[in-house]
Every structure is written in structure tokens, then in C-alpha cells.
Amino acid sequence: IISSDLARAKQTAEAVAKLLNMAVHEDSLLQERNFGHLRGQSYDSLMAKGINILQDGYEPPGGDSMKDFASRCDLAWEKIRAEASLLSENDHLCVVTHGLVLQHFISKVAAEEAKAGNLNEEKPRDLFAIQNTAVTVVKVGEVYSFHKDIVNCAAHLEEIDLLGKKRLYL
């Protein structure tokens, strides 16, 4: 289990780790984009002031530029890929991070699938509207690909059996 070192992600990672009797390895590269002086304000309140923090090219005062954020996410993605390459066929790697980081990672997987000709109408149309606490499962291989049923999935908030194993409630 690799987790952002920010509290929200750490708490989730620690809950999963406790249930699976595994260790959590924290990585600051997995932190959400730093919005600087705007931290702690809701998206709606910022929009009411005419500030769209998700607008292309927006750089929050005292925070990460999109270029810096994307570079950090790229480094984190390469570390995750390196870690995943060490796994045996039956091993799993759990990455616990934040919405914008996940959007960046999902765009990387979508690009691989599109390049391989695997991104089609059966795939979710809007991969990038990440739900809070959403789960996305990526199959590791020569081409990374999405699990057909678990992309941006928040069904774990209800009683379901995501992978045919023990149920996990978070």
C-alpha cells in the first residue's frame, strides 16, 4: 500500500492496511495539488468569487502551477510503475491518493489504452470526473488497462463485493 502523506489519504490507507495486515508506505509525491493561499476554501465559495481553480492555466497564489503538479504526478506514476513491475502475477498494489492526482494517473492509463486501440464505447465516457473515495482498478501488463467494472467506482460505499473476495467497508 502506497499512500499520500496527507491526512485524508493516510487514514484510508491505514484502514485498508489494518484489514489486510499490511504496511503503508507514504510518498509525498502523491499529495493533492497545493492550492496555496486558497486552501481550506470550498470550490463553490471560490467559484462564487469568480475563481475557478480548475481552469486551464490557473496558478493559485502560493501554490502549485499545473506544470509543477503534472511533473510531480509523472514522477509518482513512474515510481508506481516501477513498484508494480516487481509484483508477481497474483500480487496487488494499492495506491491511495487524491482526486486530481488520480485524474492525472487515469489519463496516463487512458492514453496507453487508446494507443493500443483498447479504449472503446464499453469504457466509461467520463473517466475524469473522479468521485470522492472512488476506486479504479488498473491491470498491470505490457499495456496498463482498466478493469472493466471498476473505474471511478464509489459502489464500495454500499455493500458490494468488488473483486470476488472478502467485502471491505470503508
PDB file of C-alpha atoms in Angstrom:
ATOM      1  CA  ILE A   1       0.000   0.000   0.000  1.00  0.00           C
ATOM      2  CA  ILE A   2       1.444   3.330  -1.090  1.00  0.00           C
ATOM      3  CA  SER A   3      -0.293   6.450   0.192  1.00  0.00           C
ATOM      4  CA  SER A   4      -0.127  10.191   0.068  1.00  0.00           C
ATOM      5  CA  ASP A   5       1.214  11.515   3.349  1.00  0.00           C
ATOM      6  CA  LEU A   6      -1.754  13.893   3.740  1.00  0.00           C
ATOM      7  CA  ALA A   7      -4.239  13.009   6.496  1.00  0.00           C
ATOM      8  CA  ARG A   8      -7.281  12.044   4.358  1.00  0.00           C
ATOM      9  CA  ALA A   9      -5.356   9.524   2.296  1.00  0.00           C
ATOM     10  CA  LYS A  10      -3.320   8.229   5.249  1.00  0.00           C
ATOM     11  CA  GLN A  11      -6.492   7.461   7.195  1.00  0.00           C
ATOM     12  CA  THR A  12      -7.917   5.469   4.300  1.00  0.00           C
ATOM     13  CA  ALA A  13      -4.638   3.652   3.697  1.00  0.00           C
ATOM     14  CA  GLU A  14      -4.302   2.793   7.387  1.00  0.00           C
ATOM     15  CA  ALA A  15      -7.855   1.371   7.463  1.00  0.00           C
ATOM     16  CA  VAL A  16      -7.086  -0.839   4.450  1.00  0.00           C
ATOM     17  CA  ALA A  17      -3.711  -1.829   5.906  1.00  0.00           C
ATOM     18  CA  LYS A  18      -5.279  -2.833   9.215  1.00  0.00           C
ATOM     19  CA  LEU A  19      -7.817  -5.092   7.487  1.00  0.00           C
ATOM     20  CA  LEU A  20      -5.188  -6.676   5.243  1.00  0.00           C
ATOM     21  CA  ASN A  21      -2.385  -6.734   7.822  1.00  0.00           C
ATOM     22  CA  MET A  22      -0.077  -4.779   5.525  1.00  0.00           C
ATOM     23  CA  ALA A  23       2.262  -1.833   5.888  1.00  0.00           C
ATOM     24  CA  VAL A  24       1.632   1.634   4.467  1.00  0.00           C
ATOM     25  CA  HIS A  25       4.446   3.415   2.660  1.00  0.00           C
ATOM     26  CA  GLU A  26       3.915   7.172   2.471  1.00  0.00           C
ATOM     27  CA  ASP A  27       5.014   9.211  -0.518  1.00  0.00           C
ATOM     28  CA  SER A  28       4.715  12.993  -0.670  1.00  0.00           C
ATOM     29  CA  LEU A  29       4.666  12.816  -4.481  1.00  0.00           C
ATOM     30  CA  LEU A  30       1.071  11.549  -4.129  1.00  0.00           C
ATOM     31  CA  GLN A  31      -0.147  14.720  -2.408  1.00  0.00           C
ATOM     32  CA  GLU A  32      -3.046  16.642  -3.920  1.00  0.00           C
ATOM     33  CA  ARG A  33      -2.255  19.793  -5.874  1.00  0.00           C
ATOM     34  CA  ASN A  34      -1.273  22.560  -3.454  1.00  0.00           C
ATOM     35  CA  PHE A  35      -3.711  25.445  -3.816  1.00  0.00           C
ATOM     36  CA  GLY A  36      -1.612  27.712  -1.596  1.00  0.00           C
ATOM     37  CA  HIS A  37      -3.463  30.644  -0.060  1.00  0.00           C
ATOM     38  CA  LEU A  38      -6.785  29.216  -1.258  1.00  0.00           C
ATOM     39  CA  ARG A  39      -6.511  26.064   0.870  1.00  0.00           C
ATOM     40  CA  GLY A  40      -9.444  25.368   3.135  1.00  0.00           C
ATOM     41  CA  GLN A  41     -11.961  27.222   0.955  1.00  0.00           C
ATOM     42  CA  SER A  42     -14.662  25.247  -0.798  1.00  0.00           C
ATOM     43  CA  TYR A  43     -14.738  25.040  -4.566  1.00  0.00           C
ATOM     44  CA  ASP A  44     -18.244  26.582  -4.545  1.00  0.00           C
ATOM     45  CA  SER A  45     -17.160  29.571  -2.452  1.00  0.00           C
ATOM     46  CA  LEU A  46     -14.205  30.200  -4.766  1.00  0.00           C
ATOM     47  CA  MET A  47     -16.445  29.944  -7.849  1.00  0.00           C
ATOM     48  CA  ALA A  48     -18.828  32.475  -6.235  1.00  0.00           C
ATOM     49  CA  LYS A  49     -15.833  34.855  -6.119  1.00  0.00           C
ATOM     50  CA  GLY A  50     -15.097  34.176  -9.792  1.00  0.00           C
ATOM     51  CA  ILE A  51     -12.091  31.950  -9.044  1.00  0.00           C
ATOM     52  CA  ASN A  52     -12.018  28.683 -10.993  1.00  0.00           C
ATOM     53  CA  ILE A  53      -9.078  26.731  -9.599  1.00  0.00           C
ATOM     54  CA  LEU A  54      -9.554  24.006 -12.231  1.00  0.00           C
ATOM     55  CA  GLN A  55      -9.403  26.364 -15.212  1.00  0.00           C
ATOM     56  CA  ASP A  56      -6.546  25.638 -17.612  1.00  0.00           C
ATOM     57  CA  GLY A  57      -3.570  27.811 -16.798  1.00  0.00           C
ATOM     58  CA  TYR A  58      -4.830  28.924 -13.363  1.00  0.00           C
ATOM     59  CA  GLU A  59      -1.986  29.237 -10.863  1.00  0.00           C
ATOM     60  CA  PRO A  60      -3.112  29.620  -7.253  1.00  0.00           C
ATOM     61  CA  PRO A  61      -1.166  32.196  -5.229  1.00  0.00           C
ATOM     62  CA  GLY A  62       1.435  30.370  -3.131  1.00  0.00           C
ATOM     63  CA  GLY A  63       0.503  27.014  -4.683  1.00  0.00           C
ATOM     64  CA  ASP A  64       1.497  24.553  -7.400  1.00  0.00           C
ATOM     65  CA  SER A  65       1.415  25.584 -11.033  1.00  0.00           C
ATOM     66  CA  MET A  66      -0.248  22.949 -13.196  1.00  0.00           C
ATOM     67  CA  LYS A  67       3.120  22.275 -14.839  1.00  0.00           C
ATOM     68  CA  ASP A  68       4.785  21.603 -11.458  1.00  0.00           C
ATOM     69  CA  PHE A  69       1.850  19.475 -10.325  1.00  0.00           C
ATOM     70  CA  ALA A  70       1.893  17.409 -13.538  1.00  0.00           C
ATOM     71  CA  SER A  71       5.671  16.905 -13.225  1.00  0.00           C
ATOM     72  CA  ARG A  72       5.241  15.642  -9.652  1.00  0.00           C
ATOM     73  CA  CYS A  73       2.436  13.305 -10.741  1.00  0.00           C
ATOM     74  CA  ASP A  74       4.603  11.981 -13.576  1.00  0.00           C
ATOM     75  CA  LEU A  75       7.375  11.172 -11.093  1.00  0.00           C
ATOM     76  CA  ALA A  76       4.872   9.434  -8.810  1.00  0.00           C
ATOM     77  CA  TRP A  77       3.451   7.463 -11.759  1.00  0.00           C
ATOM     78  CA  GLU A  78       6.904   6.247 -12.764  1.00  0.00           C
ATOM     79  CA  LYS A  79       7.586   5.132  -9.163  1.00  0.00           C
ATOM     80  CA  ILE A  80       4.275   3.271  -9.089  1.00  0.00           C
ATOM     81  CA  ARG A  81       5.018   1.577 -12.406  1.00  0.00           C
ATOM     82  CA  ALA A  82       8.464   0.556 -11.121  1.00  0.00           C
ATOM     83  CA  GLU A  83       6.910  -0.877  -7.947  1.00  0.00           C
ATOM     84  CA  ALA A  84       4.212  -2.670  -9.955  1.00  0.00           C
ATOM     85  CA  SER A  85       6.828  -4.230 -12.216  1.00  0.00           C
ATOM     86  CA  LEU A  86       8.229  -6.056  -9.187  1.00  0.00           C
ATOM     87  CA  LEU A  87       4.919  -7.723  -8.334  1.00  0.00           C
ATOM     88  CA  SER A  88       4.163 -11.338  -9.034  1.00  0.00           C
ATOM     89  CA  GLU A  89       1.090 -12.139 -11.116  1.00  0.00           C
ATOM     90  CA  ASN A  90      -1.146 -12.612  -8.054  1.00  0.00           C
ATOM     91  CA  ASP A  91       0.061  -9.576  -6.102  1.00  0.00           C
ATOM     92  CA  HIS A  92      -1.800  -6.284  -5.854  1.00  0.00           C
ATOM     93  CA  LEU A  93      -0.596  -2.750  -5.306  1.00  0.00           C
ATOM     94  CA  CYS A  94      -2.926  -0.315  -3.605  1.00  0.00           C
ATOM     95  CA  VAL A  95      -2.302   3.401  -4.191  1.00  0.00           C
ATOM     96  CA  VAL A  96      -4.243   5.840  -2.004  1.00  0.00           C
ATOM     97  CA  THR A  97      -4.164   9.419  -3.211  1.00  0.00           C
ATOM     98  CA  HIS A  98      -6.372  12.367  -4.182  1.00  0.00           C
ATOM     99  CA  GLY A  99      -8.756  13.321  -6.986  1.00  0.00           C
ATOM    100  CA  LEU A 100      -6.551  15.468  -9.208  1.00  0.00           C
ATOM    101  CA  VAL A 101      -3.657  13.031  -8.856  1.00  0.00           C
ATOM    102  CA  LEU A 102      -5.996  10.182  -9.827  1.00  0.00           C
ATOM    103  CA  GLN A 103      -7.217  12.170 -12.828  1.00  0.00           C
ATOM    104  CA  HIS A 104      -3.612  12.512 -13.949  1.00  0.00           C
ATOM    105  CA  PHE A 105      -2.935   8.786 -13.485  1.00  0.00           C
ATOM    106  CA  ILE A 106      -6.176   7.784 -15.225  1.00  0.00           C
ATOM    107  CA  SER A 107      -5.247   9.992 -18.174  1.00  0.00           C
ATOM    108  CA  LYS A 108      -1.949   8.064 -18.414  1.00  0.00           C
ATOM    109  CA  VAL A 109      -3.753   4.701 -18.465  1.00  0.00           C
ATOM    110  CA  ALA A 110      -6.362   6.014 -20.938  1.00  0.00           C
ATOM    111  CA  ALA A 111      -3.548   7.169 -23.245  1.00  0.00           C
ATOM    112  CA  GLU A 112      -1.973   3.685 -23.112  1.00  0.00           C
ATOM    113  CA  GLU A 113      -5.312   2.034 -23.836  1.00  0.00           C
ATOM    114  CA  ALA A 114      -6.072   4.430 -26.695  1.00  0.00           C
ATOM    115  CA  LYS A 115      -2.635   3.881 -28.210  1.00  0.00           C
ATOM    116  CA  ALA A 116      -3.212   0.107 -28.027  1.00  0.00           C
ATOM    117  CA  GLY A 117      -6.682   0.549 -29.561  1.00  0.00           C
ATOM    118  CA  ASN A 118      -8.446  -0.661 -26.409  1.00  0.00           C
ATOM    119  CA  LEU A 119     -10.376   2.452 -25.359  1.00  0.00           C
ATOM    120  CA  ASN A 120     -13.847   1.933 -26.803  1.00  0.00           C
ATOM    121  CA  GLU A 121     -17.525   2.595 -26.135  1.00  0.00           C
ATOM    122  CA  GLU A 122     -17.638  -0.044 -23.393  1.00  0.00           C
ATOM    123  CA  LYS A 123     -15.322   2.116 -21.310  1.00  0.00           C
ATOM    124  CA  PRO A 124     -16.832   4.845 -19.149  1.00  0.00           C
ATOM    125  CA  ARG A 125     -17.200   8.040 -21.149  1.00  0.00           C
ATOM    126  CA  ASP A 126     -16.191  10.394 -18.395  1.00  0.00           C
ATOM    127  CA  LEU A 127     -13.155   8.908 -16.699  1.00  0.00           C
ATOM    128  CA  PHE A 128     -12.103  12.238 -15.296  1.00  0.00           C
ATOM    129  CA  ALA A 129     -14.984  13.297 -13.034  1.00  0.00           C
ATOM    130  CA  ILE A 130     -13.485  11.490 -10.050  1.00  0.00           C
ATOM    131  CA  GLN A 131     -15.981  10.761  -7.295  1.00  0.00           C
ATOM    132  CA  ASN A 132     -14.963  11.176  -3.688  1.00  0.00           C
ATOM    133  CA  THR A 133     -13.364   7.936  -2.413  1.00  0.00           C
ATOM    134  CA  ALA A 134     -13.650   6.369  -5.871  1.00  0.00           C
ATOM    135  CA  VAL A 135     -11.802   3.155  -6.667  1.00  0.00           C
ATOM    136  CA  THR A 136     -10.173   2.482 -10.024  1.00  0.00           C
ATOM    137  CA  VAL A 137      -8.522  -0.853 -10.708  1.00  0.00           C
ATOM    138  CA  VAL A 138      -5.774  -0.975 -13.299  1.00  0.00           C
ATOM    139  CA  LYS A 139      -4.434  -4.223 -14.702  1.00  0.00           C
ATOM    140  CA  VAL A 140      -0.652  -4.199 -14.888  1.00  0.00           C
ATOM    141  CA  GLY A 141       0.923  -5.592 -18.011  1.00  0.00           C
ATOM    142  CA  GLU A 142       2.681  -4.601 -21.174  1.00  0.00           C
ATOM    143  CA  VAL A 143      -0.170  -2.123 -21.629  1.00  0.00           C
ATOM    144  CA  TYR A 144      -1.848  -0.876 -18.473  1.00  0.00           C
ATOM    145  CA  SER A 145      -5.613  -1.228 -18.809  1.00  0.00           C
ATOM    146  CA  PHE A 146      -8.717  -0.513 -16.786  1.00  0.00           C
ATOM    147  CA  HIS A 147     -10.624  -3.281 -15.025  1.00  0.00           C
ATOM    148  CA  LYS A 148     -13.902  -3.397 -16.941  1.00  0.00           C
ATOM    149  CA  ASP A 149     -16.154  -2.932 -13.901  1.00  0.00           C
ATOM    150  CA  ILE A 150     -14.102  -0.825 -11.507  1.00  0.00           C
ATOM    151  CA  VAL A 151     -13.321   2.586 -12.963  1.00  0.00           C
ATOM    152  CA  ASN A 152     -14.126   5.658 -10.858  1.00  0.00           C
ATOM    153  CA  CYS A 153     -16.340   3.400  -8.766  1.00  0.00           C
ATOM    154  CA  ALA A 154     -17.849   4.539  -5.463  1.00  0.00           C
ATOM    155  CA  ALA A 155     -20.035   1.456  -5.033  1.00  0.00           C
ATOM    156  CA  HIS A 156     -17.827   0.349  -2.135  1.00  0.00           C
ATOM    157  CA  LEU A 157     -19.737   2.889  -0.087  1.00  0.00           C
ATOM    158  CA  GLU A 158     -22.583   0.386  -0.299  1.00  0.00           C
ATOM    159  CA  GLU A 159     -22.474  -3.335   0.455  1.00  0.00           C
ATOM    160  CA  ILE A 160     -20.865  -4.921  -2.614  1.00  0.00           C
ATOM    161  CA  ASP A 161     -18.199  -7.447  -3.461  1.00  0.00           C
ATOM    162  CA  LEU A 162     -15.774  -5.633  -5.800  1.00  0.00           C
ATOM    163  CA  LEU A 163     -13.262  -8.374  -6.576  1.00  0.00           C
ATOM    164  CA  GLY A 164     -14.990 -11.575  -5.552  1.00  0.00           C
ATOM    165  CA  LYS A 165     -13.073 -11.632  -2.262  1.00  0.00           C
ATOM    166  CA  LYS A 166     -13.932 -10.550   1.255  1.00  0.00           C
ATOM    167  CA  ARG A 167     -16.038  -7.447   1.499  1.00  0.00           C
ATOM    168  CA  LEU A 168     -14.308  -4.271   2.509  1.00  0.00           C
ATOM    169  CA  TYR A 169     -16.181  -1.388   4.103  1.00  0.00           C
ATOM    170  CA  LEU A 170     -14.500   1.999   4.377  1.00  0.00           C
TER     171      LEU A 170
END
